[in-house]
PDB file of C-alpha atoms in Angstrom:
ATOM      1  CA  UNK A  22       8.622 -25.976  14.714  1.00  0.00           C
ATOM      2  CA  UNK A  23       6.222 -22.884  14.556  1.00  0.00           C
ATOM      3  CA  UNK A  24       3.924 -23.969  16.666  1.00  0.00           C
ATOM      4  CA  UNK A  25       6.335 -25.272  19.453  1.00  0.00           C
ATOM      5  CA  UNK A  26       7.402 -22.220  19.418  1.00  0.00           C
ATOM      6  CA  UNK A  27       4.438 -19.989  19.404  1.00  0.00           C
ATOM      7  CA  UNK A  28       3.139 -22.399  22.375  1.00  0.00           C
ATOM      8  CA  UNK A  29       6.678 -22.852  24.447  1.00  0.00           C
ATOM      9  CA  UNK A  30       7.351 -19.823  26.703  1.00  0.00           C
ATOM     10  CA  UNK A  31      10.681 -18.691  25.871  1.00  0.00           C
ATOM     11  CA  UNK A  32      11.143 -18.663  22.548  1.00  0.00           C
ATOM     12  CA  UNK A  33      12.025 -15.419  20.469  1.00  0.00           C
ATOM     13  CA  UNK A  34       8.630 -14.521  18.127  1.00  0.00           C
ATOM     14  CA  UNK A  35       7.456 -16.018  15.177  1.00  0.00           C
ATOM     15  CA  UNK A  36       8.312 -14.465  12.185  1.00  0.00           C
ATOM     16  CA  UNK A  37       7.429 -16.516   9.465  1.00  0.00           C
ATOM     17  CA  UNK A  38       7.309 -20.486   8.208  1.00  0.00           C
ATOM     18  CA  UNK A  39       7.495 -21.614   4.932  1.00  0.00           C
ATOM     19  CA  UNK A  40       8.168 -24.905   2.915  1.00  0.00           C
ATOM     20  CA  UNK A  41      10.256 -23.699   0.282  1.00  0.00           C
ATOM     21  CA  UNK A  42      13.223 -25.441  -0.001  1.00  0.00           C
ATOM     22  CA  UNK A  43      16.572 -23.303   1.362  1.00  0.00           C
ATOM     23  CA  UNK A  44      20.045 -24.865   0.707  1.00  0.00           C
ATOM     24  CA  UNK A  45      19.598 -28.847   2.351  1.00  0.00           C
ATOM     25  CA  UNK A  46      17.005 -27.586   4.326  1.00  0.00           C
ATOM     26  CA  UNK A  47      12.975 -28.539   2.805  1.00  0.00           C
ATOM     27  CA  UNK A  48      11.688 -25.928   5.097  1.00  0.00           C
ATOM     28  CA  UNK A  49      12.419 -22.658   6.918  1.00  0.00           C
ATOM     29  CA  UNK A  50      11.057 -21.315  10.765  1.00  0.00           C
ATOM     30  CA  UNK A  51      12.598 -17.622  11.335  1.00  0.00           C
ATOM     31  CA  UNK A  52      12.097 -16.539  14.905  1.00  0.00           C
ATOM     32  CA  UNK A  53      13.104 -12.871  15.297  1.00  0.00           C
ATOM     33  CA  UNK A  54      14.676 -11.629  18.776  1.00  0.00           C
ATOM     34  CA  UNK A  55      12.732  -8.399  19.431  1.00  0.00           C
ATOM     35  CA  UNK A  56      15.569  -6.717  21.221  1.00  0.00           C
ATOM     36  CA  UNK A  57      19.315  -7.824  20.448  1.00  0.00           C
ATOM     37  CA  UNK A  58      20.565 -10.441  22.711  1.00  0.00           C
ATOM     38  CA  UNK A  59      23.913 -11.521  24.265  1.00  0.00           C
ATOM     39  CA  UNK A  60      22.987 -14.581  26.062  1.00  0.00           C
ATOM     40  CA  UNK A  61      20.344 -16.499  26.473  1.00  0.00           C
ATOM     41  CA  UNK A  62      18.540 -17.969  30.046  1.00  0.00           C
ATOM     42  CA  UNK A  63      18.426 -21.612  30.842  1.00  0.00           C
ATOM     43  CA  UNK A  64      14.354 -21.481  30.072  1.00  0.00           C
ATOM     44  CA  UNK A  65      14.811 -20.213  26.981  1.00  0.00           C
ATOM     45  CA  UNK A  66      17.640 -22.740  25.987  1.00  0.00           C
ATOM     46  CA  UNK A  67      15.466 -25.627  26.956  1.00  0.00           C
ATOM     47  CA  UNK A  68      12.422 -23.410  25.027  1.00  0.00           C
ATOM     48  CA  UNK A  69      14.465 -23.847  22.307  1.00  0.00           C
ATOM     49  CA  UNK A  70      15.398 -27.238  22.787  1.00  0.00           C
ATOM     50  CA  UNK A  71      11.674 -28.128  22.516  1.00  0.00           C
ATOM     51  CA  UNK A  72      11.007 -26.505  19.084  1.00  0.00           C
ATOM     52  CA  UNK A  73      13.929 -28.045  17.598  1.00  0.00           C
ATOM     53  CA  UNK A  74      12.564 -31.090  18.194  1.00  0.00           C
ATOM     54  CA  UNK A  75       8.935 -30.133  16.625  1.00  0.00           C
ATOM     55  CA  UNK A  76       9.707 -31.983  12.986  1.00  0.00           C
ATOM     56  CA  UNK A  77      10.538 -35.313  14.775  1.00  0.00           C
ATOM     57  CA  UNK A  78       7.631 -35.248  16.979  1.00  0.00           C
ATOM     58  CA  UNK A  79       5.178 -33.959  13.784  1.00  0.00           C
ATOM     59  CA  UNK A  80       6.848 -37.349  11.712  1.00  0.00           C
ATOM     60  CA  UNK A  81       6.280 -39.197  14.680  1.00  0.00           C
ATOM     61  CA  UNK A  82       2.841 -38.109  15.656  1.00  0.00           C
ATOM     62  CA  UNK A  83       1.753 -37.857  11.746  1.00  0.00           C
ATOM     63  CA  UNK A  84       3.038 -41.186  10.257  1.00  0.00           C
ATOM     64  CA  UNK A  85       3.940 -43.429  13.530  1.00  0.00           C
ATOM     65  CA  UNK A  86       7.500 -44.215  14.670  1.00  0.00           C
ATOM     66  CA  UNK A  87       8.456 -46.690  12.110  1.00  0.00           C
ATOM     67  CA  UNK A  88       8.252 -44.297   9.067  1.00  0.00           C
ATOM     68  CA  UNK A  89      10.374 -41.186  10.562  1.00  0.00           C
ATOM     69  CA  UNK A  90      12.791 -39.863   8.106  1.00  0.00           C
ATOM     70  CA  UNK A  91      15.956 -38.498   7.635  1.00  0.00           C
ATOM     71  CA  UNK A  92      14.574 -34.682   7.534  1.00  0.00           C
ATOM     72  CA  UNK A  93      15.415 -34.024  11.250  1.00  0.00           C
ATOM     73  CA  UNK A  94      18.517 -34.999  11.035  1.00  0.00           C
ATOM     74  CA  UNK A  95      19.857 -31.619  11.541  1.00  0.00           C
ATOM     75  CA  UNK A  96      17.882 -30.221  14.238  1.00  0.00           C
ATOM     76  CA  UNK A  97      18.997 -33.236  16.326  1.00  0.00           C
ATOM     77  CA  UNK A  98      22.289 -32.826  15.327  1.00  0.00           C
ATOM     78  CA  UNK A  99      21.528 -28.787  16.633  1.00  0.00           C
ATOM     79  CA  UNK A 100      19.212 -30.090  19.652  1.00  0.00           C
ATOM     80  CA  UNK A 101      22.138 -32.645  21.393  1.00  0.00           C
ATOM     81  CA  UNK A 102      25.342 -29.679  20.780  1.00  0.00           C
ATOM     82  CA  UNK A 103      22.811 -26.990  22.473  1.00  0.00           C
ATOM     83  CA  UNK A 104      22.277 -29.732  25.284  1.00  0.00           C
ATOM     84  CA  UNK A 105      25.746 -30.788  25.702  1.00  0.00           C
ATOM     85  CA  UNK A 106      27.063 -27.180  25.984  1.00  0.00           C
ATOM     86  CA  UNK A 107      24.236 -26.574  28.931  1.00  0.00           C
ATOM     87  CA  UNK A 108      25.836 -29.512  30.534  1.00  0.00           C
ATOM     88  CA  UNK A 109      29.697 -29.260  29.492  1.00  0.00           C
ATOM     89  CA  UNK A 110      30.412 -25.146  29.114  1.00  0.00           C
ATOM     90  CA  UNK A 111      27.000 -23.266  30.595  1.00  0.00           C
ATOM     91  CA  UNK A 112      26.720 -24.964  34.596  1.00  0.00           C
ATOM     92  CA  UNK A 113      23.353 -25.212  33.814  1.00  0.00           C
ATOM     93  CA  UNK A 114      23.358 -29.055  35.158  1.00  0.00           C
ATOM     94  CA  UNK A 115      22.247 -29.306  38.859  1.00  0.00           C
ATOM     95  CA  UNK A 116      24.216 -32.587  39.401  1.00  0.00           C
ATOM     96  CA  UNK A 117      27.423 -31.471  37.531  1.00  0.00           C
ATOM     97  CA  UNK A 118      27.275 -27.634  38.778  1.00  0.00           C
ATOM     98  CA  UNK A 119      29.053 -24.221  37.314  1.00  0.00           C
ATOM     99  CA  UNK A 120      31.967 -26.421  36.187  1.00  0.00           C
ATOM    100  CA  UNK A 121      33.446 -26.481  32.810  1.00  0.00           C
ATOM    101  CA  UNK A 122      33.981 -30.270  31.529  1.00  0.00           C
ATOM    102  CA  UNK A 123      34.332 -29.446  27.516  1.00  0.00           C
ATOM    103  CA  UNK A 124      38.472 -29.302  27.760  1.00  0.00           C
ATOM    104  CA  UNK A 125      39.554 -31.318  25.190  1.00  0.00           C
ATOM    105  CA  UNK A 126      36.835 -32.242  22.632  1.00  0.00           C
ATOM    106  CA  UNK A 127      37.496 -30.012  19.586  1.00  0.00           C
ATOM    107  CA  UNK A 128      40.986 -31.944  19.266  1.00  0.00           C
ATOM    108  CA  UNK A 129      39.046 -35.304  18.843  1.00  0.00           C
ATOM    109  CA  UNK A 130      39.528 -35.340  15.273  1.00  0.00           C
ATOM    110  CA  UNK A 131      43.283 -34.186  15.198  1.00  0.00           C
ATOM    111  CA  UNK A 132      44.735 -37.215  17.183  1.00  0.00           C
ATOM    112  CA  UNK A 133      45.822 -34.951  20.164  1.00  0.00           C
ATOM    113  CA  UNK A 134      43.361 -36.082  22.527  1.00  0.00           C
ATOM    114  CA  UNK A 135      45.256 -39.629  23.272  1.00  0.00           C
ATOM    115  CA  UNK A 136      48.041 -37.656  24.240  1.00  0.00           C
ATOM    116  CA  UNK A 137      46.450 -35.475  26.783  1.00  0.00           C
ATOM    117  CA  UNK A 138      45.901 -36.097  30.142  1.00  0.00           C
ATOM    118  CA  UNK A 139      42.148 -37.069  30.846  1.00  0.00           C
ATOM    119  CA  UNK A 140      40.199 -34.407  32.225  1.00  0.00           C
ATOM    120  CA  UNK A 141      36.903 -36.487  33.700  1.00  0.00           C
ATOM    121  CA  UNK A 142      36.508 -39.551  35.456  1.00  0.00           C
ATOM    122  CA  UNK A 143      34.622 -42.371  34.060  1.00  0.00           C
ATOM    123  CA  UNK A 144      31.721 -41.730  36.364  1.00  0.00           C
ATOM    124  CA  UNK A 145      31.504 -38.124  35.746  1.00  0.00           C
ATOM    125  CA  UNK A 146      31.565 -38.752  32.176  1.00  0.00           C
ATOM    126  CA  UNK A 147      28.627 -41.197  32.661  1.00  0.00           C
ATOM    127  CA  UNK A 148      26.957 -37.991  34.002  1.00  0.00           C
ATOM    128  CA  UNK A 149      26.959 -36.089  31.606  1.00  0.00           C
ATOM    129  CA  UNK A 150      25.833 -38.330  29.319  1.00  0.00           C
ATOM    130  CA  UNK A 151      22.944 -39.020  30.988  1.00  0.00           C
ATOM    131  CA  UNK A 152      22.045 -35.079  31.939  1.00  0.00           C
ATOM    132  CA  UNK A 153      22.492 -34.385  27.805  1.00  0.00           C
ATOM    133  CA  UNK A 154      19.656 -36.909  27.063  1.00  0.00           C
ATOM    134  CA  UNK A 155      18.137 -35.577  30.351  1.00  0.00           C
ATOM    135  CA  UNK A 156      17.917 -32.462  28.897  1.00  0.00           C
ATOM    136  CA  UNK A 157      16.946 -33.337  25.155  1.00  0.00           C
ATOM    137  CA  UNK A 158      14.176 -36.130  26.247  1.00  0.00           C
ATOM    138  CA  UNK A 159      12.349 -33.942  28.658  1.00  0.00           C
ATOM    139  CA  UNK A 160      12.448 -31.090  25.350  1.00  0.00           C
ATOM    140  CA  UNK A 161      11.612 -33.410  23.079  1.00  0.00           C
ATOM    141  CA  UNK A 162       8.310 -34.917  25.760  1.00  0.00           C
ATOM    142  CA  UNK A 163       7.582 -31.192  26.139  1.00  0.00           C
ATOM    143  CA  UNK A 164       7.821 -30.997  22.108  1.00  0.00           C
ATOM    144  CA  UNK A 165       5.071 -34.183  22.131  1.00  0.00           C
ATOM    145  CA  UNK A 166       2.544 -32.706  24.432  1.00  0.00           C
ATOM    146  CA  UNK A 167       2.151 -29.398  22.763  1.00  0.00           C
ATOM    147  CA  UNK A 168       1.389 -30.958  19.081  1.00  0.00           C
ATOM    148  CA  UNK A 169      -0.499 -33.600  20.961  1.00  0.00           C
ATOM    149  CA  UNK A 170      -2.685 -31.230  22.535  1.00  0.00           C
ATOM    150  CA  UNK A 171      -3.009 -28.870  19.552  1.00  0.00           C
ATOM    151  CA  UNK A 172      -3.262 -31.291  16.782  1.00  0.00           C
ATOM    152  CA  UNK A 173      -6.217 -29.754  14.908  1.00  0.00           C
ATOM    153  CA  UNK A 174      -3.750 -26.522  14.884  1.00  0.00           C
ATOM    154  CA  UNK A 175      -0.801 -28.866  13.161  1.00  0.00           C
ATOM    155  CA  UNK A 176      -3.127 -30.000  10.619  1.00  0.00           C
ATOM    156  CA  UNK A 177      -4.454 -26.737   9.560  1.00  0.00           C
ATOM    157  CA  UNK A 178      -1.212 -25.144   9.141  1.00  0.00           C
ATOM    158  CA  UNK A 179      -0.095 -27.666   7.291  1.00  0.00           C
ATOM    159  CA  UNK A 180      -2.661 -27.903   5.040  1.00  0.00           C
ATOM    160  CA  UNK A 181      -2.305 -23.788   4.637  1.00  0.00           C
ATOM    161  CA  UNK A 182       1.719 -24.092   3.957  1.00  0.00           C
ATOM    162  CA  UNK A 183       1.081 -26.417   1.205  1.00  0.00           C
ATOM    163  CA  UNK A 184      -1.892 -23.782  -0.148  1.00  0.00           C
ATOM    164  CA  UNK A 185       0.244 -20.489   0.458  1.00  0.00           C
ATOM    165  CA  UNK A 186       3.863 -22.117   1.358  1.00  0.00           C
ATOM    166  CA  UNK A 187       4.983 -19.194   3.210  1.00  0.00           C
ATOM    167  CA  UNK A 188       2.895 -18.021   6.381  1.00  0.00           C
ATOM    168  CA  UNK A 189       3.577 -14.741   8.565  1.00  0.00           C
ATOM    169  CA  UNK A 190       3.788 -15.422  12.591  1.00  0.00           C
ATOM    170  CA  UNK A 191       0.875 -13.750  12.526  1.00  0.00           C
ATOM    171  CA  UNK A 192      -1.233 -15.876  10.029  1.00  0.00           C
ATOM    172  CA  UNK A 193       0.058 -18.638  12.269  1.00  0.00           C
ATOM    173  CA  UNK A 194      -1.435 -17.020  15.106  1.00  0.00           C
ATOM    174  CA  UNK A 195      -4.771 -16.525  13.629  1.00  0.00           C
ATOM    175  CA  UNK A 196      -4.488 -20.517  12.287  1.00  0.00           C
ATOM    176  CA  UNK A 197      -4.022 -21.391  16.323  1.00  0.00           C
ATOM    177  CA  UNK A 198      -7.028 -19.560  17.228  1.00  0.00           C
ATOM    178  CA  UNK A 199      -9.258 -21.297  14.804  1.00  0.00           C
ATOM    179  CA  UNK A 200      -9.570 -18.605  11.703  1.00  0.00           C
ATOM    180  CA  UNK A 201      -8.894 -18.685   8.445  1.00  0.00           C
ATOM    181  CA  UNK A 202      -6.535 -17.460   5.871  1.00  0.00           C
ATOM    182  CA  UNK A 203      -7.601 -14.337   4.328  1.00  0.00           C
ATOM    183  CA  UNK A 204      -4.939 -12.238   1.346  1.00  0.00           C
ATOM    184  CA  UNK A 205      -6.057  -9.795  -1.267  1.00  0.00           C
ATOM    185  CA  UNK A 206      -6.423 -10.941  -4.611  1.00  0.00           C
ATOM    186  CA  UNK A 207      -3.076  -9.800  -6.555  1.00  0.00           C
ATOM    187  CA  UNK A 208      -4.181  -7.122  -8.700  1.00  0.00           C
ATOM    188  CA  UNK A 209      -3.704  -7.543 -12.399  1.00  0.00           C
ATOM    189  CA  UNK A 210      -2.596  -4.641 -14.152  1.00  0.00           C
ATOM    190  CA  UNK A 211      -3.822  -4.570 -18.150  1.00  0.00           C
ATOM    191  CA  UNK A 212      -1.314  -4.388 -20.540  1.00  0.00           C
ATOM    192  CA  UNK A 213      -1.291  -0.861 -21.605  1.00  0.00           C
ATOM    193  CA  UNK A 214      -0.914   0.363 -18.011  1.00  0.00           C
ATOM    194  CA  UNK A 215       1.918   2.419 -17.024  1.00  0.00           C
ATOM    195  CA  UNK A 216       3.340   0.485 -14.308  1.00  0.00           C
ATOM    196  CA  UNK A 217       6.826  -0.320 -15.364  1.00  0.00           C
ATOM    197  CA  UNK A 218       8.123  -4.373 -14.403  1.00  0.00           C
ATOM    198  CA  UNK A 219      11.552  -5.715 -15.063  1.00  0.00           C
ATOM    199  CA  UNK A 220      10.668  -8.108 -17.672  1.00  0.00           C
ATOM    200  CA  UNK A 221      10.499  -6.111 -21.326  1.00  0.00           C
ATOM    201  CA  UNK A 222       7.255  -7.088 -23.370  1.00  0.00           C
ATOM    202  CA  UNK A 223       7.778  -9.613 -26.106  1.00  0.00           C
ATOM    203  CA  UNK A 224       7.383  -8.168 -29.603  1.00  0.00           C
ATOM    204  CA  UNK A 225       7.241 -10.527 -33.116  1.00  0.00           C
ATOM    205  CA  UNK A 226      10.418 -10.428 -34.386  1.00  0.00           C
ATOM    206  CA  UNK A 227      10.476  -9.035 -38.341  1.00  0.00           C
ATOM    207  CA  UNK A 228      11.404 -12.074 -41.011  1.00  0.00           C
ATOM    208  CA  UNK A 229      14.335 -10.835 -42.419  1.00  0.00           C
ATOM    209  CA  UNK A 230      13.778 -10.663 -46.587  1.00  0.00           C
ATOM    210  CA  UNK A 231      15.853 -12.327 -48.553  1.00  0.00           C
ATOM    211  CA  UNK A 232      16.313 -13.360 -52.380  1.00  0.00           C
ATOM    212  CA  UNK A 233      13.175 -15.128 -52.690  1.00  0.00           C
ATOM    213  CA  UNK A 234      10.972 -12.149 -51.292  1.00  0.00           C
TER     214      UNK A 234
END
């Protein structure tokens, strides 16, 4: 994911990746906008169509198509709603056009839909179908050629996420142009120092005396 992004024009900037598990996720990639934004441009969508797809394409490219996982289950989940609302709600489709096709779907569940009066014909429905995997196929080949062609980079970022687990967009950066990792040693204070922590030093607690002392 951080590297799709760093590489695909259009996505906000790296701010940091790290393999410390958050909630169901196994990994976090933050990309910070630098400005607030209200909307986002149909190159950036499909930027960040690409780098959702980034995890699949590492599995795939990594460990061969037969021994994918479950772990990008979510950012597929995230990749085909983002393409489906550039087809059904954003006219960002050149074949369906600045048309809004998305009328009745959040009653699905509820039961109301078979009441309704269909909105789209069977062959425009076929459309869109085939302009959401449009979409999400030519991300996800964009996705492929970027860790394809910077493979080296995947490998040592990897390899520094499971040293440091948590890298800066900037250590990234410096990973992608062939350097190294370099932190300060953490500086260890001695114990009679002044510098005050949260955590109260342990003292020997007195044995209490009793009848046969």
């Amino acid at each position: 994911h951080a590297l799709v992004g760093l590489l695909v024009e259009g996505n906000d900037p790296l701010h940091k990746v790290t393999i410390i598990p958050r909630g169901r996720a196994l990994g976090v990639t933050m990309n910070l906008p630098e400005t607030d934004k209200y909307g986002y441009k149909k190159s950036e969508l499909c930027a960040k169509l690409a780098m959702t797809f980034g995890g699949r394409v590492a599995e795939t490219l990594i460990y061969g198509p037969e021994d994918v996982t479950t772990g990008a289950g979510q950012d597929i989940q995230q990749a085909t709603t983002y393409a489906r609302r550039m087809v059904t709600e954003w006219g960002m489709s050149d074949k369906l056009g600045p048309l809004a096709y998305s009328g009745n779907e959040q009653e699905v569940f509820l039961g109301h839909s078979v009441t309704q009066t269909k909105h789209l014909s069977d062959a425009t429905a076929k459309i869109i179908d085939e302009e959401i995997r449009r979409f999400a196929e030519e991300a996800e080949a964009l996705a492929t050629k970027v860790l394809t062609d910077k493979l080296d980079a995947l490998h040592a970022v990897a390899k520094a996420l499971l040293e440091y687990e948590t890298l800066t967009g900037s250590e990234v950066k410096q990973l992608l142009a062939g350097g190294t990792i370099e932190r300060p040693e953490e500086t260890d204070f001695p114990e009679d120092s002044s510098t005050s922590t949260s955590v109260p030093p342990t003292t020997k607690a007195k044995k209490p005396k009793g009848p046969s002392s």
